[in-house]
């Protein structure tokens, strides 16, 4: 893998066409690091001119803002915007819908204006441009895959089709859950729920959602968000189905189908 | 003449009460923070036309949408007839518009009757659906007592009012053949079915029935107009401004707090000017209704209590206390409480109570995943999430009362620049681990 940092490029007087914003989960979470790497492999394979911030990256502030700590959010946001503007970044791609939403919708008011795209859209564009070709669909051909909508892509930003088009490129049999797209059920982790236990109730949200996903009979549950990844994986484990059902990110599926 | 005087008095009383309530509601909404919503007028009008006038969001559930549409069109159109009622009442005339409209009047009356029957049937269907079928959103904890009674009262009142119109038209049609005071309307299709019921009655009795139904209908309508201002039925008016002022940004966007921006800028040495102290000191976030924007408050008055939000809420579906509908109902109840207190010279907002704590608990707001399912579901573009987030801001910033794990998450972000306890210097280690995987 070739993973240039923006600082490296700057030292050579260059700047990347697109910044890959890795996000905290993509940097630290063992499971999501695999998604980060899969995405990097794809970008390497198609020759994307990208770079990462490396240790200069920092939390966007999303969980702080959603939990209610506006000070902390804005401190993070301002610091990040200073770094991004300092490097003259114009375009950002990220594999995290939360980072995507925050940088795209909330940074402009604080002085950070960039073209921000989520990796599902990015992958869809590569497919449409013919840069990613999946002859015969590879190992997923005809297999049942269900896609779990991330709230921060779907309802929050109206991105419903890009992830589905990526899956269609796999020639897989895309089966929808009853609650999908605008009525997709949350995995339970948004709004900073990832960082605390759920309130008292009858059931955990991720188990409700995992049951619905398993009900489709799909052996692969596709996700496009690090929190959904954790919640759906835990839900599948709770139902003791981890042996025959896997939860995978779009980038992983593409990388796998391409043999990367 | 006596009827005219009685009518003027009735109209006067109704106007007095409606005016009083409208002013009260206006003042209650004005308790909210002043925020200017004056951008993108074209888009706003379009939203209002599509969502309020065109009921776009209702059509997610087809059959209720069609029935609701009948009630709604019936409401709009039958109000034209009320106009005639008022003119007749004031001038002592009978069907004053008939001579001007000629045969078109009969067509118009038949349209009204068709709508009256449609409204009647739709209301019967809704009564059964609400009370007999077990649809969870009509049986939640917050939908007992007054809210339940309110919903049923509205439906029953509409049924009774529509029956009055049909009775009036039936007796009127018989009288048209007996007394020339009763202007010919031509055959009125639906009420003709009722004629056999009244045919054998004496003219005097029929006149009484016709007059009774007339008075019953107009008093009913005026009484209903007063009642509406106390009811969830207020959405018939407020849905329009509420959709006009609805959020236009992406749903994922959370409103910025410029006060905080100023402070953060000066802390980071980014500010070119000294942080100008906010005009009104105010709190961070919301503890009570006056910390919410006027638009949040108007939304609470626009809420139809339909529960479509709660039916989609992942927290509520899994048994947590949070219900976005309750958030809106609580906001409205608190406004009404404060308003009443102000009206009677009481302490108003300073009554020792507040929206957060006395109405909405932390347990409820903490359970929200900010998934926007409620916002997406609402047929009148209400955003319960906005209120939840403002309450959370108060808890986190004014009380430092967030759950302990959130406080540690805050601390991690402050010290490690990540919500977890990882060292910032390890952030890029994944790149070195590439060969492992
Ligand atoms: S945003 Fe919060 S209140 Fe609304 S549906 Fe989602 S969890 Fe429920
Ligand atoms: S907020 Fe909207 S969806 Fe929820 S009960 Fe009120 S009107 Fe219905």
XYZ file of C-alpha atoms and ligand atoms in Angstrom:
713
model
C 0.000 0.000 0.000
C 1.090 3.471 -0.802
C -0.205 5.890 1.816
C 1.224 9.390 1.388
C 0.553 12.010 4.036
C -0.386 15.544 3.166
C 2.691 16.751 5.069
C 4.972 14.548 2.892
C 3.439 15.948 -0.252
C 3.619 19.509 1.052
C 7.343 19.043 1.700
C 7.698 18.236 -1.982
C 5.609 21.226 -2.901
C 2.652 19.047 -3.895
C -0.862 18.650 -2.678
C -3.275 15.755 -3.156
C -6.301 15.914 -5.412
C -8.362 14.413 -2.654
C -7.789 14.059 1.058
C -8.780 10.729 2.578
C -10.237 11.580 5.989
C -9.737 8.320 7.889
C -11.712 9.145 11.028
C -11.174 7.877 14.568
C -12.788 4.475 14.018
C -10.904 4.031 10.755
C -7.646 4.830 12.564
C -8.069 3.002 15.871
C -10.848 0.427 15.680
C -9.359 -2.936 14.716
C -12.317 -3.976 12.653
C -12.654 -0.675 10.837
C -8.936 -0.396 10.148
C -9.539 -3.258 7.702
C -12.038 -1.062 5.881
C -9.540 1.787 5.797
C -6.978 -0.496 4.253
C -9.405 -1.979 1.757
C -10.314 1.510 0.625
C -6.661 2.523 0.323
C -5.984 -0.574 -1.786
C -8.781 0.367 -4.140
C -7.492 3.938 -4.434
C -4.002 2.606 -5.071
C -5.290 0.211 -7.701
C -7.107 2.895 -9.658
C -4.328 5.420 -9.145
C -6.215 8.028 -7.135
C -4.072 11.001 -6.233
C -4.842 11.044 -2.499
C -3.169 11.617 0.836
C -4.071 11.312 4.512
C -3.395 13.662 7.403
C -1.855 10.902 9.525
C -1.271 12.081 13.059
C -2.451 15.563 12.150
C -6.013 14.288 11.890
C -8.279 14.671 14.892
C -11.870 13.865 15.869
C -14.364 15.966 13.858
C -16.273 16.594 17.071
C -19.442 14.814 15.909
C -20.084 12.794 19.079
C -19.412 15.824 21.281
C -21.863 17.979 19.360
C -24.566 15.327 19.381
C -24.160 14.605 23.059
C -24.506 18.325 23.737
C -20.978 19.634 24.268
C -20.935 22.418 21.708
C -17.725 23.949 23.088
C -15.753 20.807 22.562
C -17.237 20.320 19.119
C -16.293 23.796 17.998
C -12.786 23.519 19.471
C -12.258 20.357 17.437
C -13.873 21.782 14.340
C -11.838 24.992 14.388
C -8.586 23.123 14.921
C -9.356 20.750 12.050
C -10.399 23.581 9.770
C -7.109 25.351 10.493
C -5.180 22.265 9.448
C -7.286 21.634 6.352
C -7.230 25.250 5.220
C -3.518 25.445 6.009
C -2.900 22.701 3.448
C -5.333 24.221 0.992
C -7.493 21.075 0.922
C -10.330 21.280 -1.623
C -11.796 17.807 -1.726
C -12.286 15.228 1.010
C -13.381 11.596 0.886
C -14.180 9.639 4.017
C -15.477 6.179 4.887
C -17.354 7.505 7.933
C -20.868 8.970 7.436
C -20.527 10.922 10.673
C -17.303 12.615 9.616
C -18.849 13.110 6.184
C -21.946 14.798 7.595
C -20.046 16.996 10.012
C -17.422 18.222 7.579
C -19.900 18.641 4.759
C -22.799 20.248 6.612
C -21.378 21.764 9.755
C -17.861 22.963 8.968
C -18.908 25.581 6.376
C -20.511 27.753 9.076
C -17.195 27.686 10.905
C -15.055 28.560 7.913
C -14.328 25.148 6.397
C -15.580 24.837 2.829
C -14.690 21.664 0.963
C -16.182 19.294 -1.509
C -16.918 16.312 0.708
C -17.930 12.890 -0.516
C -18.564 9.632 1.213
C -16.668 6.569 0.035
C -19.883 4.956 -1.195
C -20.367 7.790 -3.680
C -16.659 7.744 -4.471
C -16.773 4.027 -5.268
C -19.933 4.467 -7.303
C -18.197 7.156 -9.354
C -15.205 4.883 -9.961
C -17.560 2.159 -11.138
C -19.483 4.529 -13.397
C -16.274 5.886 -14.859
C -15.217 2.331 -15.614
C -12.185 2.607 -13.335
C -13.391 -0.312 -11.267
C -14.469 -3.205 -13.442
C -15.863 -6.349 -11.990
C -15.911 -8.902 -14.748
C -18.522 -11.478 -13.988
C -19.100 -10.017 -10.515
C -16.516 -12.220 -8.843
C -17.308 -14.243 -5.768
C -20.528 -12.383 -4.905
C -22.315 -13.129 -8.146
C -25.912 -14.111 -7.434
C -25.360 -14.176 -3.665
C -27.906 -12.526 -1.415
C -26.653 -9.286 0.119
C -28.696 -6.889 2.194
C -27.705 -3.293 2.763
C -28.210 -1.547 6.084
C -28.725 2.202 5.577
C -26.656 4.425 7.807
C -28.859 7.236 9.185
C -26.125 9.760 8.529
C -25.913 8.829 4.862
C -29.581 8.133 4.251
C -32.008 10.388 6.042
C -29.343 12.857 7.088
C -27.936 13.359 3.582
C -30.280 11.605 1.163
C -27.687 9.115 -0.027
C -29.626 5.939 -0.683
C -28.659 4.930 -4.193
C -24.848 5.149 -4.286
C -24.242 2.262 -1.873
C -26.852 0.149 -3.642
C -25.270 0.805 -7.027
C -21.934 -0.314 -5.643
C -23.522 -3.567 -4.538
C -25.226 -4.015 -7.876
C -21.827 -3.808 -9.545
C -20.982 -6.996 -7.631
C -23.767 -8.692 -9.556
C -25.129 -9.756 -6.200
C -28.789 -10.359 -5.400
C -29.608 -7.252 -3.381
C -32.438 -7.983 -0.956
C -34.002 -5.156 1.027
C -35.082 -5.276 4.632
C -38.652 -4.208 5.351
C -37.423 -0.992 6.893
C -35.035 0.467 4.351
C -34.050 3.768 2.761
C -36.122 6.608 4.281
C -37.604 4.278 6.881
C -34.377 2.386 7.581
C -33.991 1.482 11.243
C -31.009 2.976 13.028
C -28.325 0.562 14.253
C -28.541 2.248 17.642
C -25.138 3.930 17.739
C -25.751 7.415 16.356
C -26.093 10.557 18.411
C -23.127 9.529 20.581
C -24.918 6.336 21.708
C -21.759 4.519 20.601
C -20.068 5.914 23.681
C -22.503 4.912 26.380
C -24.870 2.113 27.364
C -28.435 2.261 26.163
C -31.202 3.447 28.459
C -33.426 0.883 30.080
C -35.789 -0.795 27.614
C -37.117 -4.066 26.288
C -34.432 -4.706 23.733
C -31.183 -3.429 22.264
C -31.705 -1.568 18.988
C -28.896 -3.403 17.208
C -30.458 -6.756 18.005
C -33.780 -5.650 16.565
C -31.968 -4.535 13.449
C -29.756 -7.627 13.178
C -32.857 -9.827 13.395
C -34.396 -7.893 10.543
C -31.232 -8.252 8.470
C -30.968 -11.978 9.182
C -34.607 -12.375 8.242
C -33.750 -11.504 4.638
C -31.711 -14.693 4.421
C -28.679 -12.761 3.174
C -25.331 -14.156 4.182
C -23.665 -10.796 3.786
C -24.858 -7.659 5.515
C -23.324 -4.663 3.798
C -22.725 -1.510 5.821
C -21.078 1.817 5.071
C -20.388 3.216 8.538
C -18.000 2.236 11.335
C -20.693 2.432 14.014
C -23.160 0.387 11.987
C -20.327 -2.093 11.478
C -19.835 -2.518 15.224
C -23.524 -2.653 16.038
C -24.497 -5.061 13.288
C -21.522 -7.329 13.996
C -22.471 -7.451 17.671
C -26.094 -8.090 16.767
C -25.194 -10.998 14.507
C -22.955 -12.416 17.263
C -25.762 -12.071 19.758
C -27.913 -14.186 17.451
C -25.012 -16.670 17.174
C -24.882 -16.376 13.434
C -21.346 -15.033 13.046
C -20.229 -18.352 11.543
C -22.400 -18.102 8.446
C -23.265 -14.393 8.201
C -20.696 -11.674 7.758
C -20.974 -7.924 8.115
C -18.853 -6.094 5.580
C -18.215 -2.613 4.367
C -18.739 -1.692 0.711
C -15.023 -1.083 0.215
C -14.185 -4.506 1.603
C -16.664 -6.154 -0.741
C -15.230 -4.374 -3.757
C -11.632 -5.110 -2.703
C -12.525 -8.744 -2.154
C -14.296 -9.065 -5.491
C -11.284 -7.487 -7.179
C -8.914 -9.815 -5.329
C -7.065 -6.849 -3.819
C -85.234 39.732 13.771
C -84.853 37.817 17.008
C -82.850 35.231 15.126
C -80.609 37.970 13.705
C -79.927 39.425 17.149
C -79.258 35.977 18.548
C -76.888 35.323 15.665
C -74.943 38.555 16.173
C -74.555 37.732 19.872
C -73.419 34.168 19.099
C -70.938 35.374 16.514
C -69.674 38.021 18.921
C -69.099 35.556 21.727
C -67.272 33.137 19.444
C -65.108 35.907 18.002
C -64.237 37.114 21.492
C -63.032 33.722 22.641
C -61.206 32.902 19.426
C -59.424 36.248 19.466
C -58.391 35.779 23.067
C -56.972 32.322 22.380
C -55.213 33.387 19.189
C -53.487 36.216 21.039
C -52.558 33.868 23.885
C -51.056 31.349 21.471
C -49.191 34.106 19.674
C -47.756 35.376 22.943
C -46.858 31.859 24.041
C -44.948 31.296 20.810
C -43.241 34.653 21.343
C -41.842 33.358 24.610
C -39.350 31.525 22.394
C -36.018 32.901 21.271
C -36.130 35.285 18.364
C -34.389 33.758 15.400
C -34.734 35.123 11.912
C -35.963 32.657 9.295
C -36.157 34.804 6.198
C -34.028 33.042 3.605
C -34.881 30.959 0.526
C -38.448 32.148 0.273
C -39.156 30.280 -2.960
C -38.165 26.913 -1.530
C -40.191 27.608 1.584
C -43.321 28.349 -0.404
C -42.787 25.203 -2.377
C -42.503 23.152 0.813
C -45.669 24.687 2.157
C -47.545 23.976 -1.058
C -46.355 20.393 -1.272
C -46.398 19.349 2.347
C -49.196 21.386 3.921
C -51.470 22.128 0.993
C -50.650 19.009 -1.028
C -50.226 16.758 2.044
C -47.279 15.078 0.339
C -45.992 13.348 3.451
C -49.390 11.926 4.375
C -49.289 9.778 1.258
C -46.758 7.412 2.765
C -49.819 5.561 4.058
C -52.272 5.583 1.197
C -55.696 4.800 2.642
C -55.505 7.087 5.689
C -54.042 9.723 3.370
C -57.045 9.600 1.043
C -59.540 9.678 3.898
C -57.661 12.479 5.612
C -57.611 14.308 2.312
C -61.411 14.141 2.143
C -61.728 15.579 5.619
C -59.272 18.300 4.712
C -60.923 19.256 1.429
C -64.292 18.970 3.149
C -63.084 21.397 5.767
C -61.884 23.921 3.204
C -64.942 23.701 0.978
C -67.608 23.475 3.637
C -66.187 26.669 5.088
C -67.452 28.370 1.945
C -70.907 27.322 3.012
C -70.283 28.739 6.463
C -69.735 32.050 4.739
C -73.286 31.857 3.440
C -74.492 30.852 6.892
C -72.913 33.962 8.372
C -74.394 36.290 5.752
C -77.812 34.660 6.156
C -77.531 34.919 9.902
C -76.664 38.587 9.825
C -79.174 39.656 7.163
C -81.959 37.302 8.150
C -81.975 35.872 4.623
C -82.174 32.258 3.518
C -79.616 30.819 1.116
C -78.619 34.300 0.073
C -76.182 33.143 -2.627
C -78.715 30.961 -4.464
C -80.278 33.671 -6.683
C -76.845 34.892 -7.758
C -75.487 31.507 -8.695
C -78.564 30.075 -10.391
C -78.318 26.397 -11.234
C -74.653 26.404 -10.252
C -75.797 26.767 -6.656
C -77.384 23.321 -6.810
C -74.199 21.834 -8.221
C -72.224 23.495 -5.469
C -74.590 22.165 -2.813
C -74.267 18.682 -4.239
C -70.488 18.939 -4.048
C -70.801 20.046 -0.429
C -73.058 17.122 0.315
C -70.693 14.684 -1.342
C -67.884 16.033 0.818
C -70.067 15.964 3.921
C -70.759 12.271 3.348
C -67.070 11.586 2.610
C -66.041 13.396 5.800
C -68.633 11.497 7.770
C -67.473 8.119 6.508
C -63.814 8.992 6.931
C -64.437 10.046 10.531
C -66.288 6.812 11.259
C -63.359 4.877 9.790
C -60.864 6.875 11.862
C -62.901 6.362 15.041
C -62.861 2.622 14.495
C -59.184 2.616 13.596
C -58.254 4.616 16.652
C -60.406 2.801 19.179
C -60.955 -0.722 17.925
C -57.889 -1.665 15.900
C -54.721 -2.153 17.880
C -52.347 0.291 16.248
C -49.596 0.900 18.805
C -49.114 4.597 18.086
C -52.712 5.272 19.196
C -52.253 3.497 22.496
C -48.998 4.882 23.872
C -48.652 6.194 27.388
C -48.793 9.828 26.285
C -52.018 9.238 24.380
C -54.375 8.653 27.263
C -56.731 11.039 29.047
C -57.099 14.398 27.334
C -55.162 13.623 24.130
C -57.268 10.504 23.582
C -60.498 12.325 24.390
C -59.442 15.222 22.182
C -58.901 12.949 19.193
C -62.262 11.238 19.638
C -64.117 14.482 20.309
C -62.884 15.944 17.048
C -64.066 12.940 15.073
C -67.446 12.790 16.788
C -68.007 16.523 16.398
C -67.316 16.302 12.688
C -69.743 13.421 12.312
C -72.447 15.341 14.184
C -71.848 18.529 12.203
C -72.044 16.706 8.892
C -75.240 14.980 9.974
C -76.691 18.394 10.804
C -75.956 19.679 7.297
C -77.601 16.676 5.688
C -80.659 16.915 7.957
C -80.982 20.594 7.223
C -80.825 20.025 3.471
C -83.345 17.171 3.637
C -85.968 19.198 5.506
C -85.147 22.240 3.381
C -85.857 20.285 0.205
C -89.314 19.275 1.453
C -90.048 22.840 2.511
C -89.074 24.113 -0.932
C -92.295 22.558 -2.217
C -94.416 24.042 0.546
C -93.148 27.553 1.250
C -91.627 30.016 -1.177
C -89.289 31.428 1.472
C -87.305 28.278 0.803
C -85.370 28.933 -2.394
C -85.309 26.094 -4.895
C -81.937 24.372 -4.925
C -82.722 21.568 -7.302
C -82.330 17.975 -6.222
C -79.672 17.450 -3.567
C -78.539 13.893 -4.093
C -77.312 12.705 -0.714
C -79.804 14.427 1.574
C -82.675 13.183 -0.615
C -82.109 9.801 0.969
C -83.193 11.290 4.267
C -86.414 12.787 2.872
C -88.571 9.725 3.668
C -87.705 10.270 7.341
C -89.217 13.752 7.356
C -91.828 13.680 4.590
C -94.873 13.091 6.772
C -94.078 15.822 9.258
C -96.067 19.043 9.357
C -94.605 22.174 7.830
C -94.226 23.737 11.279
C -92.197 20.802 12.548
C -90.085 20.818 9.424
C -89.346 24.520 9.766
C -88.312 23.821 13.316
C -86.057 20.947 12.274
C -84.513 22.995 9.478
C -83.885 25.960 11.789
C -82.597 23.704 14.553
C -80.151 21.993 12.203
C -79.064 25.376 10.856
C -78.414 26.763 14.320
C -76.870 23.541 15.487
C -74.469 23.544 12.580
C -73.382 27.147 12.868
C -73.061 27.065 16.663
C -71.255 23.773 16.275
C -68.830 25.261 13.758
C -68.198 28.342 15.893
C -67.832 26.253 19.034
C -65.479 23.964 17.185
C -63.434 26.946 16.055
C -62.939 27.919 19.699
C -62.247 24.331 20.664
C -59.639 23.910 17.938
C -57.419 26.469 19.623
C -57.146 24.179 22.645
C -56.705 21.054 20.606
C -54.249 19.137 18.460
C -56.626 20.151 15.682
C -54.823 23.485 15.561
C -52.651 21.855 12.914
C -55.273 22.738 10.324
C -53.984 26.304 10.507
C -50.468 26.015 11.855
C -49.357 23.274 9.475
C -49.053 26.015 6.867
C -46.627 28.370 8.606
C -44.882 25.428 10.226
C -44.014 23.825 6.910
C -43.051 27.215 5.504
C -40.512 27.712 8.287
C -39.350 24.080 8.234
C -35.667 23.182 8.101
C -34.113 23.438 4.645
C -30.597 22.244 5.445
C -29.686 18.566 5.221
C -31.324 16.721 8.112
C -27.912 15.763 9.461
C -27.054 19.398 10.077
C -27.276 20.650 13.639
C -27.859 24.339 14.253
C -24.729 26.243 15.045
C -24.324 28.245 18.265
C -22.705 31.538 17.218
C -22.188 32.518 20.884
C -19.909 29.541 21.279
C -18.159 30.269 17.987
C -17.219 33.731 19.236
C -15.818 32.373 22.470
C -13.923 29.536 20.829
C -12.436 31.913 18.278
C -11.131 34.241 20.909
C -9.790 31.315 22.957
C -7.869 30.059 19.931
C -6.698 33.561 19.136
C -8.548 33.475 15.816
C -10.842 36.364 16.477
C -10.043 39.643 14.814
C -12.334 41.543 17.112
C -13.018 41.252 20.798
C -15.786 38.741 21.491
C -18.877 40.880 21.595
C -20.940 39.891 24.579
C -24.223 38.308 23.487
C -27.138 40.723 23.431
C -29.067 38.693 25.993
C -27.034 36.541 28.344
C -29.286 33.484 27.958
C -28.368 29.904 28.713
C -26.415 27.434 26.654
C -28.976 25.060 25.279
C -32.502 24.806 26.591
C -33.901 24.189 30.030
C -37.307 25.702 29.487
C -39.498 26.806 26.604
C -38.053 30.317 26.451
C -34.663 28.815 25.546
C -36.135 27.161 22.460
C -36.682 29.073 19.241
C -40.137 30.448 18.484
C -40.218 28.022 15.614
C -39.788 25.045 17.938
C -42.710 26.398 19.943
C -44.880 26.924 16.913
C -44.083 23.355 15.893
C -45.420 22.133 19.230
C -48.732 23.869 18.522
C -48.749 22.372 15.015
C -48.326 18.805 16.228
C -51.213 16.552 15.236
C -50.278 13.961 17.875
C -50.432 11.360 15.123
C -47.442 9.500 16.535
C -45.914 8.674 13.186
C -42.641 9.945 14.641
C -42.811 7.702 17.678
C -43.804 4.705 15.570
C -40.475 5.045 13.720
C -38.279 5.939 16.692
C -35.711 3.174 17.310
C -35.471 4.069 20.985
C -39.218 3.947 21.495
C -39.579 0.756 19.450
C -37.171 -1.003 21.771
C -38.973 0.069 24.910
C -37.057 3.150 25.967
C -38.955 6.038 27.528
C -38.166 8.443 24.701
C -41.078 9.334 22.438
C -40.615 12.210 19.999
C -44.361 12.857 20.042
C -44.227 13.267 23.806
C -41.389 15.774 23.395
C -43.712 17.934 21.275
C -46.719 17.438 23.546
C -44.688 18.290 26.629
C -43.393 21.449 24.991
C -46.939 22.484 24.221
C -48.236 21.598 27.683
C -45.468 23.605 29.310
C -46.265 26.580 27.070
C -49.920 26.364 27.998
C -49.030 26.183 31.687
C -46.762 29.225 31.504
C -49.260 31.111 29.348
C -52.103 30.467 31.751
C -50.005 31.598 34.664
C -49.018 34.828 32.886
C -52.636 35.456 31.957
C -53.761 35.249 35.559
C -50.906 37.438 36.778
C -48.934 34.467 38.088
C -45.187 33.888 38.029
C -45.140 32.549 34.447
C -41.764 31.089 33.620
C -40.548 31.625 37.170
C -42.920 29.115 38.711
C -40.053 26.888 39.792
C -40.781 24.388 37.070
C -39.145 23.797 33.716
C -39.566 21.770 30.546
C -36.450 19.760 31.353
C -36.999 17.966 34.610
C -40.700 18.512 35.196
C -41.894 17.400 31.780
C -39.027 15.771 29.920
C -36.438 13.697 31.764
C -32.783 13.177 30.997
C -33.469 9.494 30.580
C -35.666 10.346 27.606
C -33.322 12.725 25.825
C -30.260 10.564 26.465
C -31.849 7.684 24.553
C -32.001 9.541 21.232
C -29.734 8.254 18.453
C -30.245 11.409 16.346
C -31.353 9.077 13.559
C -33.861 11.562 12.117
C -36.530 8.883 11.692
C -39.011 11.103 13.544
C -38.166 14.104 11.392
C -38.571 12.062 8.225
C -41.905 10.663 9.406
C -43.630 13.868 10.436
C -46.348 14.916 7.986
C -46.073 18.578 8.999
C -42.260 18.892 9.087
C -41.849 19.024 12.832
C -38.335 18.400 14.121
C -38.412 16.880 17.628
C -34.673 16.184 17.358
C -33.907 19.908 17.457
C -35.549 20.216 20.862
C -33.841 17.079 22.173
C -30.439 18.419 21.131
C -31.059 21.806 22.750
C -31.981 20.079 26.013
C -28.843 17.959 25.802
C -26.770 21.084 25.288
C -28.124 22.510 28.502
C -27.397 19.311 30.409
C -23.844 19.056 29.083
C -22.810 22.689 29.180
C -24.757 24.240 32.040
C -25.153 21.296 34.393
C -22.228 19.082 33.408
C -24.883 16.462 33.924
C -24.266 14.210 30.932
C -23.976 10.452 31.576
C -20.569 9.514 33.000
C -19.521 7.675 29.859
C -20.209 10.762 27.799
C -18.092 12.807 30.145
C -15.227 10.379 29.629
C -15.800 10.561 25.882
C -15.494 14.358 26.166
C -12.324 13.974 28.135
C -10.863 11.594 25.579
C -11.553 14.033 22.778
C -9.986 16.854 24.769
C -6.818 14.976 25.621
C -6.481 12.381 22.848
C -8.428 14.060 20.044
C -10.429 10.865 19.666
C -13.507 9.684 21.550
C -11.595 6.639 22.771
C -8.566 6.383 25.003
C -5.908 6.013 22.341
C -2.767 8.033 22.050
C -2.846 10.621 19.267
C 0.622 9.559 18.237
C -0.749 6.103 17.402
C -3.358 7.463 15.024
C -1.408 6.613 11.911
C -0.214 3.184 13.095
C -2.721 1.396 10.895
C -0.575 2.238 7.907
C 2.374 0.376 9.397
C 0.266 -2.648 10.274
C -0.603 -3.124 6.644
C 1.452 -6.249 6.219
C -0.340 -8.042 9.068
C -3.576 -8.180 7.202
S -33.930 11.185 16.163
Fe -34.121 10.522 18.301
S -36.261 10.885 18.828
Fe -36.123 10.977 16.593
S -36.593 8.902 15.949
Fe -34.368 8.986 16.126
S -33.947 8.297 18.222
Fe -36.144 8.771 18.140
S -44.362 15.509 15.712
Fe -45.233 15.172 13.690
S -45.209 12.933 13.455
Fe -44.949 13.360 15.633
S -46.996 13.309 16.497
Fe -46.579 15.437 15.997
S -47.380 15.690 13.936
Fe -47.229 13.480 14.271
